[in-house]
PDB file of C-alpha atoms in Angstrom:
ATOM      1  CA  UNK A   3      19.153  23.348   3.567  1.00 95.00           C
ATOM      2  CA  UNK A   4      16.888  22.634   6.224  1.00 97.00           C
ATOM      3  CA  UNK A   5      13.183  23.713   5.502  1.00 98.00           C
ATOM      4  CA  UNK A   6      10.301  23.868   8.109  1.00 98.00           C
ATOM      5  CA  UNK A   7       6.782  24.549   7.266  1.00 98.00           C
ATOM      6  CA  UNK A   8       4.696  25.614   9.962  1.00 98.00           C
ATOM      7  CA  UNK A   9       0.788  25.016  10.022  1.00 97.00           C
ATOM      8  CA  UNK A  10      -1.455  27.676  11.283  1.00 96.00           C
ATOM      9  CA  UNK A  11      -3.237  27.317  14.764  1.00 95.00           C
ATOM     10  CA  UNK A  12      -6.474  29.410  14.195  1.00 92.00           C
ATOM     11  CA  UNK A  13      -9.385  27.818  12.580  1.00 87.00           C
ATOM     12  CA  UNK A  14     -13.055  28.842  12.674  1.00 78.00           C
ATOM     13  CA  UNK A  15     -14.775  29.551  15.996  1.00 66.00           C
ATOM     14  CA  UNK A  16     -15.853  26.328  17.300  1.00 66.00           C
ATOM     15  CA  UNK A  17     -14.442  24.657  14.368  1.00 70.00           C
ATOM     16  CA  UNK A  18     -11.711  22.926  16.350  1.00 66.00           C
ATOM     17  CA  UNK A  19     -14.330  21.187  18.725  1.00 73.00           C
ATOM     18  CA  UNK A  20     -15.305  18.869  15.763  1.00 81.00           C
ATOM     19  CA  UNK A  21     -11.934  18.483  14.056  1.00 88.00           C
ATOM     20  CA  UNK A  22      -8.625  19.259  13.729  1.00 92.00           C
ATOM     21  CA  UNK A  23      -7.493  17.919  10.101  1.00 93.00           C
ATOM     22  CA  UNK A  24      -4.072  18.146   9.037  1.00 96.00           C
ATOM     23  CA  UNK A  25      -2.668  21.248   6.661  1.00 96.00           C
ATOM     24  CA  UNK A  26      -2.748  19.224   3.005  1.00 97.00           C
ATOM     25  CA  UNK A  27      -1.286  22.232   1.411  1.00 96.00           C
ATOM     26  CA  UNK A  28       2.225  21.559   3.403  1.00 98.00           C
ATOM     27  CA  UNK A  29       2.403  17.947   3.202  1.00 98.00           C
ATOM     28  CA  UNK A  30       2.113  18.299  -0.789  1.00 98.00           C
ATOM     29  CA  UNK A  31       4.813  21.228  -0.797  1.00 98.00           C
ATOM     30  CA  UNK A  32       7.121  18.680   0.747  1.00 98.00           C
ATOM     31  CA  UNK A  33       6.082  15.928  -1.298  1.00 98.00           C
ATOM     32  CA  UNK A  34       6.444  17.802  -4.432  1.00 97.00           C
ATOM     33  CA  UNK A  35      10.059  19.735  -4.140  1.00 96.00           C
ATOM     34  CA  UNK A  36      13.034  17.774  -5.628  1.00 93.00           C
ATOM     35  CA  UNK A  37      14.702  15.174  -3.358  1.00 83.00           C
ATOM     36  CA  UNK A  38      18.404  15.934  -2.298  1.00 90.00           C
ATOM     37  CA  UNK A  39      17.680  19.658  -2.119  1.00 92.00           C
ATOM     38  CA  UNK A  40      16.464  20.418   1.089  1.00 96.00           C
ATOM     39  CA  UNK A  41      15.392  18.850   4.437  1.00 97.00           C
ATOM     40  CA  UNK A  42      11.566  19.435   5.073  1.00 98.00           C
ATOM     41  CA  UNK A  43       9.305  19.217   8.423  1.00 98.00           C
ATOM     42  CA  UNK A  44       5.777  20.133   9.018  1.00 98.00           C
ATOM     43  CA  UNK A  45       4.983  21.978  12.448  1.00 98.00           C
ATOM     44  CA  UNK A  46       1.366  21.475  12.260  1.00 98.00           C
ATOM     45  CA  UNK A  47       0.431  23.739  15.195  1.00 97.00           C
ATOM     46  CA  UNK A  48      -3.736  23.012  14.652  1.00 95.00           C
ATOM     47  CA  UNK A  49      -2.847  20.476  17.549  1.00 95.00           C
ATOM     48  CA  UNK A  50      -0.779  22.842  19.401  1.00 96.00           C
ATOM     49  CA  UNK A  51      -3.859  25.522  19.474  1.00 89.00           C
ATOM     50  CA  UNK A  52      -2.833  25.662  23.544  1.00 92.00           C
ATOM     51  CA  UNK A  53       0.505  26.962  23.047  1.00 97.00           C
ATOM     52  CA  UNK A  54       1.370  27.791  19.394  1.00 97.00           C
ATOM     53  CA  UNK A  55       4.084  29.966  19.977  1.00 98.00           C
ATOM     54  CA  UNK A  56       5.827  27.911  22.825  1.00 98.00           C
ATOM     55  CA  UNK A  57       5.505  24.993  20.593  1.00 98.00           C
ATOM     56  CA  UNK A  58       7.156  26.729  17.440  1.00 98.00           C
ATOM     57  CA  UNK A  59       9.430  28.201  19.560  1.00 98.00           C
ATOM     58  CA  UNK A  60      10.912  24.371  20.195  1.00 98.00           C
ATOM     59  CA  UNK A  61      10.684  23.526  16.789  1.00 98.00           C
ATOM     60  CA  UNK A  62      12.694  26.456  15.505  1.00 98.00           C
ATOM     61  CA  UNK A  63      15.539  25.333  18.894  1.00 98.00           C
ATOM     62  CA  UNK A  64      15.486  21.925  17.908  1.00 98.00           C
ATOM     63  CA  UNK A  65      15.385  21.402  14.102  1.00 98.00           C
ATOM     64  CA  UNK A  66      17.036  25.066  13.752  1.00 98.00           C
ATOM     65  CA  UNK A  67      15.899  25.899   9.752  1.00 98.00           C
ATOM     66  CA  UNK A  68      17.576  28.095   7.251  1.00 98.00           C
ATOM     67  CA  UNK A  69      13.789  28.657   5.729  1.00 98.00           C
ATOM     68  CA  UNK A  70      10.355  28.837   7.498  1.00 98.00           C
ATOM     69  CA  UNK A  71       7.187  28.809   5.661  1.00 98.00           C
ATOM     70  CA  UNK A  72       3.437  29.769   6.643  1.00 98.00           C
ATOM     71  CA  UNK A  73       0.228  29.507   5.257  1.00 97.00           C
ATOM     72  CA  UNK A  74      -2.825  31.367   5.484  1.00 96.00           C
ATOM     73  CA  UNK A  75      -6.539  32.150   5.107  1.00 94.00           C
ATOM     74  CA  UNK A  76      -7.329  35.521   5.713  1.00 94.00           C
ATOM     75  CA  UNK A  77      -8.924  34.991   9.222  1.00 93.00           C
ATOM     76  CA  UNK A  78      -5.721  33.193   9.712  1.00 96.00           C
ATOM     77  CA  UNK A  79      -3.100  36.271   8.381  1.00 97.00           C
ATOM     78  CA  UNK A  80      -3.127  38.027  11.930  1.00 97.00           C
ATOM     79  CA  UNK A  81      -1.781  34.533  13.182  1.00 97.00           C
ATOM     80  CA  UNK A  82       0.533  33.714  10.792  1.00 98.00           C
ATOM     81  CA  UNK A  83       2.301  37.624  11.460  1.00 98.00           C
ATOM     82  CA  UNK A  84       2.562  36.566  14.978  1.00 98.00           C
ATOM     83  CA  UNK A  85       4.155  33.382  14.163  1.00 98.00           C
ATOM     84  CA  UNK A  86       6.458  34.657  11.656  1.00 98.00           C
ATOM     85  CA  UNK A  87       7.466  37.867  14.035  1.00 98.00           C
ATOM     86  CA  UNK A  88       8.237  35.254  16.360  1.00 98.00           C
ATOM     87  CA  UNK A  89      10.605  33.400  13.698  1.00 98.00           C
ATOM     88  CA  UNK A  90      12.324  35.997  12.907  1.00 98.00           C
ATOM     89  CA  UNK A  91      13.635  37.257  16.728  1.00 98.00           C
ATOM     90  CA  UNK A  92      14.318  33.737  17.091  1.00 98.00           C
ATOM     91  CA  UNK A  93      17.034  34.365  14.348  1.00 98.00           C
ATOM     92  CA  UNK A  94      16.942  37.169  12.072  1.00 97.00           C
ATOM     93  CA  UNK A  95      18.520  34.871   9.282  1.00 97.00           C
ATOM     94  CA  UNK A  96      15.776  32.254   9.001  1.00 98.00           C
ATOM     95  CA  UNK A  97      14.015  33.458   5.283  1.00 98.00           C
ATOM     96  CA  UNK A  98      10.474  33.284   6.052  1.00 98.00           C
ATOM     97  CA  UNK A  99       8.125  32.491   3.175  1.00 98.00           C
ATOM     98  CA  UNK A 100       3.873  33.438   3.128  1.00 98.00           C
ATOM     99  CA  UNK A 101       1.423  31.423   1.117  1.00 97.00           C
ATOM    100  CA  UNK A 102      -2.210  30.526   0.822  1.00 95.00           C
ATOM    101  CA  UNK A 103      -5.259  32.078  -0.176  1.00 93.00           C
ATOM    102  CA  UNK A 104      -4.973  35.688   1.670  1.00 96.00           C
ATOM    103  CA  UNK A 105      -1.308  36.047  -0.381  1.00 97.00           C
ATOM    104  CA  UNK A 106      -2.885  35.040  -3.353  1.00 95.00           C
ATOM    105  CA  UNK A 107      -6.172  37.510  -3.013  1.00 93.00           C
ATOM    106  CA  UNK A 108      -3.767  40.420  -1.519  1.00 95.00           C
ATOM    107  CA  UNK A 109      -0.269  40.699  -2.737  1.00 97.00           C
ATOM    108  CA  UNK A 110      -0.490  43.929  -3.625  1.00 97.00           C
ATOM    109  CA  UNK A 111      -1.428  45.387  -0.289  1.00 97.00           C
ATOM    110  CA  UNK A 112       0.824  42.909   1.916  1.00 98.00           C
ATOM    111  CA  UNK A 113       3.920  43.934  -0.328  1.00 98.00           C
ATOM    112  CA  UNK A 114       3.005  47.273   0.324  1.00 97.00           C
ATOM    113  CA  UNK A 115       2.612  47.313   4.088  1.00 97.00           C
ATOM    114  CA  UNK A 116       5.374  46.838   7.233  1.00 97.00           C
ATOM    115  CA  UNK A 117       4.673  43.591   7.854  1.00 96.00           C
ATOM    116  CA  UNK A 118       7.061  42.936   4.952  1.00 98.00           C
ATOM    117  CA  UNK A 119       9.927  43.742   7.145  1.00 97.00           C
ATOM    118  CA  UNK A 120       9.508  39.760   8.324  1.00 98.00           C
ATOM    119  CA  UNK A 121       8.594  38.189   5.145  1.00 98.00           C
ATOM    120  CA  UNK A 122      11.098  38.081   2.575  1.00 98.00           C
ATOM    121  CA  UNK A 123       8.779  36.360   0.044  1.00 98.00           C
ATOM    122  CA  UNK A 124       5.117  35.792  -0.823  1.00 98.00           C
ATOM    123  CA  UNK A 125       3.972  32.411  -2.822  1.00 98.00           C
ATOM    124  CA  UNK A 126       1.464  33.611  -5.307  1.00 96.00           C
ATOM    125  CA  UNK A 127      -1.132  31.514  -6.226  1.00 95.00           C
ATOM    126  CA  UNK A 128      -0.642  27.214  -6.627  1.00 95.00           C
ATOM    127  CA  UNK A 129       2.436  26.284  -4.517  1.00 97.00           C
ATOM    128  CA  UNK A 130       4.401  23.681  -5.600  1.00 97.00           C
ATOM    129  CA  UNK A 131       6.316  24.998  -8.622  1.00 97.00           C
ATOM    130  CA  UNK A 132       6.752  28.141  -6.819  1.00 97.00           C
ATOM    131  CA  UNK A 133       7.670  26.812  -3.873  1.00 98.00           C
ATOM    132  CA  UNK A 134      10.146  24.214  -5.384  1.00 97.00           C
ATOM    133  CA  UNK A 135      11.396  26.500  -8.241  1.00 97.00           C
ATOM    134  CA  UNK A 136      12.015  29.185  -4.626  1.00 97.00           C
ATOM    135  CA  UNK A 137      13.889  26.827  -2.882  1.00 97.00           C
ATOM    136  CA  UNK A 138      16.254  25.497  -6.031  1.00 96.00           C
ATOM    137  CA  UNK A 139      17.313  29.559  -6.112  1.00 97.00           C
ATOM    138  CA  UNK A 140      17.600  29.908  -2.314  1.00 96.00           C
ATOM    139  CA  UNK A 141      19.691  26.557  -2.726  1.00 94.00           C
ATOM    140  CA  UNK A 142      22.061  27.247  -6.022  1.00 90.00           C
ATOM    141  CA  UNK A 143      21.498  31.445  -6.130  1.00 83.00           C
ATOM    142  CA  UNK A 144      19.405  31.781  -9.271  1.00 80.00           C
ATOM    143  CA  UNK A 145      17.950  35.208  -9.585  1.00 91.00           C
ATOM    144  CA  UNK A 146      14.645  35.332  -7.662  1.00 97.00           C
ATOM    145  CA  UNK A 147      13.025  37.465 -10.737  1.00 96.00           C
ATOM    146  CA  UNK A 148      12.933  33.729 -12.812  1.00 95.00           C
ATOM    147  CA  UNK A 149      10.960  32.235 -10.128  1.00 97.00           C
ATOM    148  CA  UNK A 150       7.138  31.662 -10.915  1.00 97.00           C
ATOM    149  CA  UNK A 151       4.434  32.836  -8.884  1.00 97.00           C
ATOM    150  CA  UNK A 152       6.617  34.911  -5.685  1.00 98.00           C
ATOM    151  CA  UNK A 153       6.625  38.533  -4.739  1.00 98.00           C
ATOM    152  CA  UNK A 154       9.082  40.031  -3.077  1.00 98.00           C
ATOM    153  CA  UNK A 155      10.887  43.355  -2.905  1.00 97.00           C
ATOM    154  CA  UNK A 156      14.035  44.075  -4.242  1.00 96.00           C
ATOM    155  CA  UNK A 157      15.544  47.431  -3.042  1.00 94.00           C
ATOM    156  CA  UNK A 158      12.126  48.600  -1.512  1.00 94.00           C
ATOM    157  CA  UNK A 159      10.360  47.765  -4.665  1.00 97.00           C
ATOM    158  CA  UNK A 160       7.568  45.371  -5.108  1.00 97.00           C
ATOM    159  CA  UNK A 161       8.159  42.363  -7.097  1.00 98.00           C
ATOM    160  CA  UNK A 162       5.680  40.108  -8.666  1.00 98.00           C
ATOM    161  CA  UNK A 163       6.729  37.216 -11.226  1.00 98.00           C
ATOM    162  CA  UNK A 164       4.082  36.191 -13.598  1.00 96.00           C
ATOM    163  CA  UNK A 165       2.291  32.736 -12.374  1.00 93.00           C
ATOM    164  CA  UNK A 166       3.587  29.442 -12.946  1.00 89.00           C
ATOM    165  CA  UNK A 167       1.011  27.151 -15.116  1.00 90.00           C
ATOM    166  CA  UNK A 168      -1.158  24.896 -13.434  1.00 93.00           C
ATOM    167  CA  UNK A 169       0.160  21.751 -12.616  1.00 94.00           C
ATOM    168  CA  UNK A 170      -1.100  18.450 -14.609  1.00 95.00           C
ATOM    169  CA  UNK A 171      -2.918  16.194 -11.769  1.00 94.00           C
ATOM    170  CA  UNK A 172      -0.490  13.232 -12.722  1.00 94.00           C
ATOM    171  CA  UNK A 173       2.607  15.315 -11.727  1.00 95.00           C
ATOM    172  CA  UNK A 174       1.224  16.043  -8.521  1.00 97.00           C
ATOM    173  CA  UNK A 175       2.644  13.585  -5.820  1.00 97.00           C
ATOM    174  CA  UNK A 176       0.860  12.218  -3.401  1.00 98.00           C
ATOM    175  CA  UNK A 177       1.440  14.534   0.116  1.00 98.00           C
ATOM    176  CA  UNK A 178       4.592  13.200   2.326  1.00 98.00           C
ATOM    177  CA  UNK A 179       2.875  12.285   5.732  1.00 98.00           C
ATOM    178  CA  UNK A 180       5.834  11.500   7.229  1.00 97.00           C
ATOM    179  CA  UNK A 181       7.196  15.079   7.105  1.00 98.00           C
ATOM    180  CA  UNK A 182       5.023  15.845   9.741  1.00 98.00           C
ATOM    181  CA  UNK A 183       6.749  16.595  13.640  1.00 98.00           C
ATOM    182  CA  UNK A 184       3.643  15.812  15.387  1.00 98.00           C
ATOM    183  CA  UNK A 185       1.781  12.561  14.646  1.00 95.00           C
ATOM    184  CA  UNK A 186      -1.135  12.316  16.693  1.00 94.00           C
ATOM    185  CA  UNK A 187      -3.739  14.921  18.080  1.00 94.00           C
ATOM    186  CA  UNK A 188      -5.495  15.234  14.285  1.00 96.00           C
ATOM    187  CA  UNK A 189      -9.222  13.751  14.844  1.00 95.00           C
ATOM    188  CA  UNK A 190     -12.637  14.524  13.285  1.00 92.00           C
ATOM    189  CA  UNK A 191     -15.472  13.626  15.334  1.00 88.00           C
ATOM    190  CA  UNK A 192     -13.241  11.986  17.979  1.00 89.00           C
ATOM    191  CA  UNK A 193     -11.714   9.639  15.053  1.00 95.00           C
ATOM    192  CA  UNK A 194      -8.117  10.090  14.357  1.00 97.00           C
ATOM    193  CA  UNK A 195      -8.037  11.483  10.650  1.00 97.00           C
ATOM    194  CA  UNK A 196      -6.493  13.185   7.683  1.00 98.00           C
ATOM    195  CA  UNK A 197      -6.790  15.153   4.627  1.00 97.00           C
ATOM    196  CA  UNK A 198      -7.163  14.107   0.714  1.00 98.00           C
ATOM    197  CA  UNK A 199      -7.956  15.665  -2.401  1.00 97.00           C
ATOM    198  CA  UNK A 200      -9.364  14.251  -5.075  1.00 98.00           C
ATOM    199  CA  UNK A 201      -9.848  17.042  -7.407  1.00 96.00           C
ATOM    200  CA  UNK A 202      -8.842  20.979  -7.619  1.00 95.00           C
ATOM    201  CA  UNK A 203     -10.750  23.818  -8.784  1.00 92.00           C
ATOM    202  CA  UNK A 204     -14.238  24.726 -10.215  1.00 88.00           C
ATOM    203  CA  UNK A 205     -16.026  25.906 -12.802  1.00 88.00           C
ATOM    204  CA  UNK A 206     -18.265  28.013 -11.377  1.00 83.00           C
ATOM    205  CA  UNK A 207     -19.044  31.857 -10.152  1.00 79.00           C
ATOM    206  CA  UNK A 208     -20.339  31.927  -6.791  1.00 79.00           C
ATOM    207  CA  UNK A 209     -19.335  35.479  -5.917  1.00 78.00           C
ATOM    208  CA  UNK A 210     -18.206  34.845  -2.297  1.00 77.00           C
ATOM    209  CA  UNK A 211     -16.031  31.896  -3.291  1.00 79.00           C
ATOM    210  CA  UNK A 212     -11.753  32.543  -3.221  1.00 79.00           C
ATOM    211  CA  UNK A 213     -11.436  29.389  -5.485  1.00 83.00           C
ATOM    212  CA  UNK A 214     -10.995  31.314  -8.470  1.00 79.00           C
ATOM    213  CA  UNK A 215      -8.308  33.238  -7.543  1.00 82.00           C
ATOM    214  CA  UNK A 216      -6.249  30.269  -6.665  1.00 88.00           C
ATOM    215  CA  UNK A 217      -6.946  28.251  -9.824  1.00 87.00           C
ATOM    216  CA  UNK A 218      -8.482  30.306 -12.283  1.00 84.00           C
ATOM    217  CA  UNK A 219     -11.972  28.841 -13.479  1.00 85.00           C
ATOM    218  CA  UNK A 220     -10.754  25.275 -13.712  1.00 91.00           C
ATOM    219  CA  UNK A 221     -11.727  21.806 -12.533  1.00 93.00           C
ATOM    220  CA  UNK A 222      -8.464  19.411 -12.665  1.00 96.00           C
ATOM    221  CA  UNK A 223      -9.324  15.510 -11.809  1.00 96.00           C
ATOM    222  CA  UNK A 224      -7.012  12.779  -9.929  1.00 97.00           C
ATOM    223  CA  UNK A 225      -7.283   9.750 -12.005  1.00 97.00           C
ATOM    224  CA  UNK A 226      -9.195   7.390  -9.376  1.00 98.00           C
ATOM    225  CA  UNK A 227      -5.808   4.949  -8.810  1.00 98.00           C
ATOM    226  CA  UNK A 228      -3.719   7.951  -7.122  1.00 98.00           C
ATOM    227  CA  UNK A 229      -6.566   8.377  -5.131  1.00 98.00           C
ATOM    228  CA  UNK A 230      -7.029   5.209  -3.737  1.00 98.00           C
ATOM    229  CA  UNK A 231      -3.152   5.274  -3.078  1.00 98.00           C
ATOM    230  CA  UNK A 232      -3.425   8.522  -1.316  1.00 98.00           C
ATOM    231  CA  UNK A 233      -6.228   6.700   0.771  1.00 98.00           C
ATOM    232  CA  UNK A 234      -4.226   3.636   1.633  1.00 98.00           C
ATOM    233  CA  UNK A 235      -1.108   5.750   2.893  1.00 98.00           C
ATOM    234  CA  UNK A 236      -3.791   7.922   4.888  1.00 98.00           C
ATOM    235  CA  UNK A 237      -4.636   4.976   6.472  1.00 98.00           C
ATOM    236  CA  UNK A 238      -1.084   3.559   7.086  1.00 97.00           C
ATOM    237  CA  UNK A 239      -0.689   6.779   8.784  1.00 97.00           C
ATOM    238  CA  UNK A 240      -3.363   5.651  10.968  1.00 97.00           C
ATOM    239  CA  UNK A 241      -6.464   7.524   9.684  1.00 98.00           C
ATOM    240  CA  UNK A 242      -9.950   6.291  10.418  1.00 98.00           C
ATOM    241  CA  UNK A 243     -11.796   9.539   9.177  1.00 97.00           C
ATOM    242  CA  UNK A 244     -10.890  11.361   6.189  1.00 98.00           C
ATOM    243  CA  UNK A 245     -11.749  15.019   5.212  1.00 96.00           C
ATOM    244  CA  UNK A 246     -12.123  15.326   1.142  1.00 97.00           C
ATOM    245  CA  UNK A 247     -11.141  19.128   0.397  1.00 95.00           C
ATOM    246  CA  UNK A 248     -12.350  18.811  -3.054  1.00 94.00           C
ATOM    247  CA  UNK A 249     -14.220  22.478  -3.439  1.00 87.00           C
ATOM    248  CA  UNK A 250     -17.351  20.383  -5.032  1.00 86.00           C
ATOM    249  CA  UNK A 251     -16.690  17.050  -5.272  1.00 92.00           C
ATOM    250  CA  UNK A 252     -19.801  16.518  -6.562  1.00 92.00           C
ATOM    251  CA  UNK A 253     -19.050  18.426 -10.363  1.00 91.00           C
ATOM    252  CA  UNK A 254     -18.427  15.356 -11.633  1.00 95.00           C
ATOM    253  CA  UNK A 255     -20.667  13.118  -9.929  1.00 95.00           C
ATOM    254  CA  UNK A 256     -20.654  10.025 -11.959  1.00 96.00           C
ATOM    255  CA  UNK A 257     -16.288  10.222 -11.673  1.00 96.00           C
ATOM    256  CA  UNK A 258     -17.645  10.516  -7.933  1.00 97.00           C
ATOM    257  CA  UNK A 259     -19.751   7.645  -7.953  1.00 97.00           C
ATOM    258  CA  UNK A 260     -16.905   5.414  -9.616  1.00 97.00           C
ATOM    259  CA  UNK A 261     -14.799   6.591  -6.520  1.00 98.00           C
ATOM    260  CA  UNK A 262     -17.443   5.261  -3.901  1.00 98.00           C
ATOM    261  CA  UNK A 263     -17.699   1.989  -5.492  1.00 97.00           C
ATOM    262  CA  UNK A 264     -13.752   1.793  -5.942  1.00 98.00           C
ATOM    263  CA  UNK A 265     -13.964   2.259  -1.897  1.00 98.00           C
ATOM    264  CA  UNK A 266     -16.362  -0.089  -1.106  1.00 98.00           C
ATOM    265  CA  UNK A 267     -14.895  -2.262  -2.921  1.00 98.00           C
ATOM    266  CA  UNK A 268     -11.228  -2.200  -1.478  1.00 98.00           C
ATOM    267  CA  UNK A 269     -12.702  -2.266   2.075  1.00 97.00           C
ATOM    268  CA  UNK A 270     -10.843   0.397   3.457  1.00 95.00           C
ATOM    269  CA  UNK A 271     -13.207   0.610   6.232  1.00 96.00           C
ATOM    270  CA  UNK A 272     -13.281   4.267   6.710  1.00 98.00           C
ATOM    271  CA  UNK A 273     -15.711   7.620   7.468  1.00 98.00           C
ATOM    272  CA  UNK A 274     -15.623  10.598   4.964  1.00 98.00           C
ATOM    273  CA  UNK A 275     -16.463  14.150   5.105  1.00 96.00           C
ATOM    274  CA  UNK A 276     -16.735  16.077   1.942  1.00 96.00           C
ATOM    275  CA  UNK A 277     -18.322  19.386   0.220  1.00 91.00           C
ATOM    276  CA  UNK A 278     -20.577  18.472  -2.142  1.00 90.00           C
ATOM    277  CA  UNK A 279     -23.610  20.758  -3.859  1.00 88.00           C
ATOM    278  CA  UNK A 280     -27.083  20.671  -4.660  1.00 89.00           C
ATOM    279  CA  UNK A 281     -26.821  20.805  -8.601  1.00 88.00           C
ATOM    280  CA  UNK A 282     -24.471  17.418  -7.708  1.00 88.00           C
ATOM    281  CA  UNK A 283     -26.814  15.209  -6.357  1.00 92.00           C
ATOM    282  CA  UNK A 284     -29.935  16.099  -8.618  1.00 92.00           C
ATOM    283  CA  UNK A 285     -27.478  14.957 -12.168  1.00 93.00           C
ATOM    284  CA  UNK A 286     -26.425  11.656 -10.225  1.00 95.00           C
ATOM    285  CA  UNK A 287     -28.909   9.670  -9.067  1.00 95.00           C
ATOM    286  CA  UNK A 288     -27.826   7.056  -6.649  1.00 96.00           C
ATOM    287  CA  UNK A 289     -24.932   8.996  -5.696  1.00 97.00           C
ATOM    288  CA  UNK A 290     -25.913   9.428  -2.263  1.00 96.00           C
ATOM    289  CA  UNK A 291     -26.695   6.220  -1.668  1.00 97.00           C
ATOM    290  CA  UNK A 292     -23.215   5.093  -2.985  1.00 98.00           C
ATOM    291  CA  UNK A 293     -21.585   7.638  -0.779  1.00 98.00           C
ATOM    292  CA  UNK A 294     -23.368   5.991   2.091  1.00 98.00           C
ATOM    293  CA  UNK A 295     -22.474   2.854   1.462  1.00 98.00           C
ATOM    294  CA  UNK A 296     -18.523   4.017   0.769  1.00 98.00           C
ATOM    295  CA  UNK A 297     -18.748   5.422   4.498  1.00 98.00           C
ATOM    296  CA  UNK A 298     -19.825   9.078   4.013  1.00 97.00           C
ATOM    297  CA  UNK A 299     -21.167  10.168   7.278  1.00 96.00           C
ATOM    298  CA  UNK A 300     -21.023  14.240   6.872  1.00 94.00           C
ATOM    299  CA  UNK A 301     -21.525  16.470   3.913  1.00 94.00           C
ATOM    300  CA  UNK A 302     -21.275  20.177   3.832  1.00 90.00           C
ATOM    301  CA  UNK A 303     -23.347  21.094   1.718  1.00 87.00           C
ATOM    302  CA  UNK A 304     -23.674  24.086  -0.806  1.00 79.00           C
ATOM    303  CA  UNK A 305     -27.056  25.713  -1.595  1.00 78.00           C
ATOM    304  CA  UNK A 306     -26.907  27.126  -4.936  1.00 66.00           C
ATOM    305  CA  UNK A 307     -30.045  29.898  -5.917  1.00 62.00           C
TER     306      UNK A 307
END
């Protein structure tokens, strides 16, 4: 089974003129589905921003899949409609599969609307026991019902399986770079770069935040080795500038600390950009500093009342 993931094109308004990072959600998808099932590539069209559609349209002529998947935010689901439209009059027998954080806020609705004639399932919530659990049934035709965390509709009716648990961070591998079709073009700041995480979740209840509905109020921690490995294959990938995803990195900010010095320490010679809060910096003191000194040079930064 061959298995293509396709990134979206669309990010913020002016976003794009700073950086273009890699999707981190589809490199861990293919790192984290069993081996010797499937085929996977990453069409990360955030470089292709020019020409999305002409560029998928290759991708789907020359790797020809038997399963397309899409992500999206919901500034991004207009996008990803187009794209999978596209998909499926390219061949009406590619299954097309929608994740993300719109999916996971608005199952309900998307299940209930036309564009459903294209998608023939939703990935609720985290993706890679879904997703691998999905492709294992697609693969040896389990019923789709035992699946976690998909929606779908079965004679015109909505399905929705009950959510998968959250994964423990030491089960979660490291994302497969090498999955991805196009290699260069990613940059932030000018700087050729890449994604990490070093964390998921958090604990707590800003009101315009999605976070919750992805993870639930939780806070799950790499252990700091598997994120200095992540790190050094960034780098082998040829990454000078990393973007930390981490929703606060700061929560724990002595953990954080422990990081920086781990980084200044190995010498990996590299510039950071993270999301870090308020609240953070005042319970750590000397955490800016170290984060300095580790190669921090931007920090979005949450305001907390």
């Amino acid at each position: 089974m061959k298995i293509l993931l396709v990134g979206n094109p669309r990010t913020v308004m002016g976003f794009n003129r700073l950086t273009k990072i890699p999707s981190l959600n589809l490199a861990s998808l293919a790192a984290n589905v069993d081996k010797g099932i499937c085929e996977i590539q990453i069409a990360d069209l955030v470089v292709k921003d020019r020409d999305p559609k002409g560029a998928l349209l290759k991708v789907l002529n020359d790797y020809k899949p038997d399963v397309a998947g899409f992500t999206a935010m919901s500034f991004q689901y207009q996008t990803a409609l187009e794209l999978i439209k596209l998909t499926k009059s390219f061949s009406s027998k590619v299954i097309t599969l929608l994740g993300g954080y719109h999916v996971t806020a608005d199952k309900e609705n998307i299940l209930a609307s036309e564009e459903m004639k294209n998608i023939d399932f939703l990935i609720d919530g985290e993706g890679e026991v879904p997703f691998n659990e999905l492709v294992k049934a697609l693969a040896n035709g389990h019923e789709f019902e035992k699946v976690p965390g998909i929606a779908f509709l079965k004679n015109g009716k909505p399905v929705i399986t009950d959510r998968s648990v959250l994964l423990e961070p030491e089960k979660i591998k490291i994302p497969d770079r090498s999955a991805r079709i196009y290699k260069k073009g990613f940059h932030m700041m000018g700087m050729q770069a890449d994604v990490i995480e070093t964390s998921r979740g958090c604990v707590y209840d800003c009101n315009f935040c999605s976070i919750r509905n992805m993870y639930g109020k939780s806070f799950r921690k790499f252990s700091i080795d598997r994120i200095m490995t992540d790190l050094e294959d960034a780098k082998r990938h040829g990454a000078k500038g990393i973007f930390i995803t981490d929703d606060n990195i700061t929560l724990d900010g002595k953990r954080y600390l422990e990081l920086c010095n781990e980084i200044v320490k190995a010498k990996l010679n590299l510039t950071f950009a993270v999301q870090a809060s308020v609240r953070g910096f005042m319970k750590t003191p000397g955490l800016a500093a170290a984060m300095a000194q580790a190669g921090t040079k931007f920090v979005f930064l949450g305001i907390e009342n």
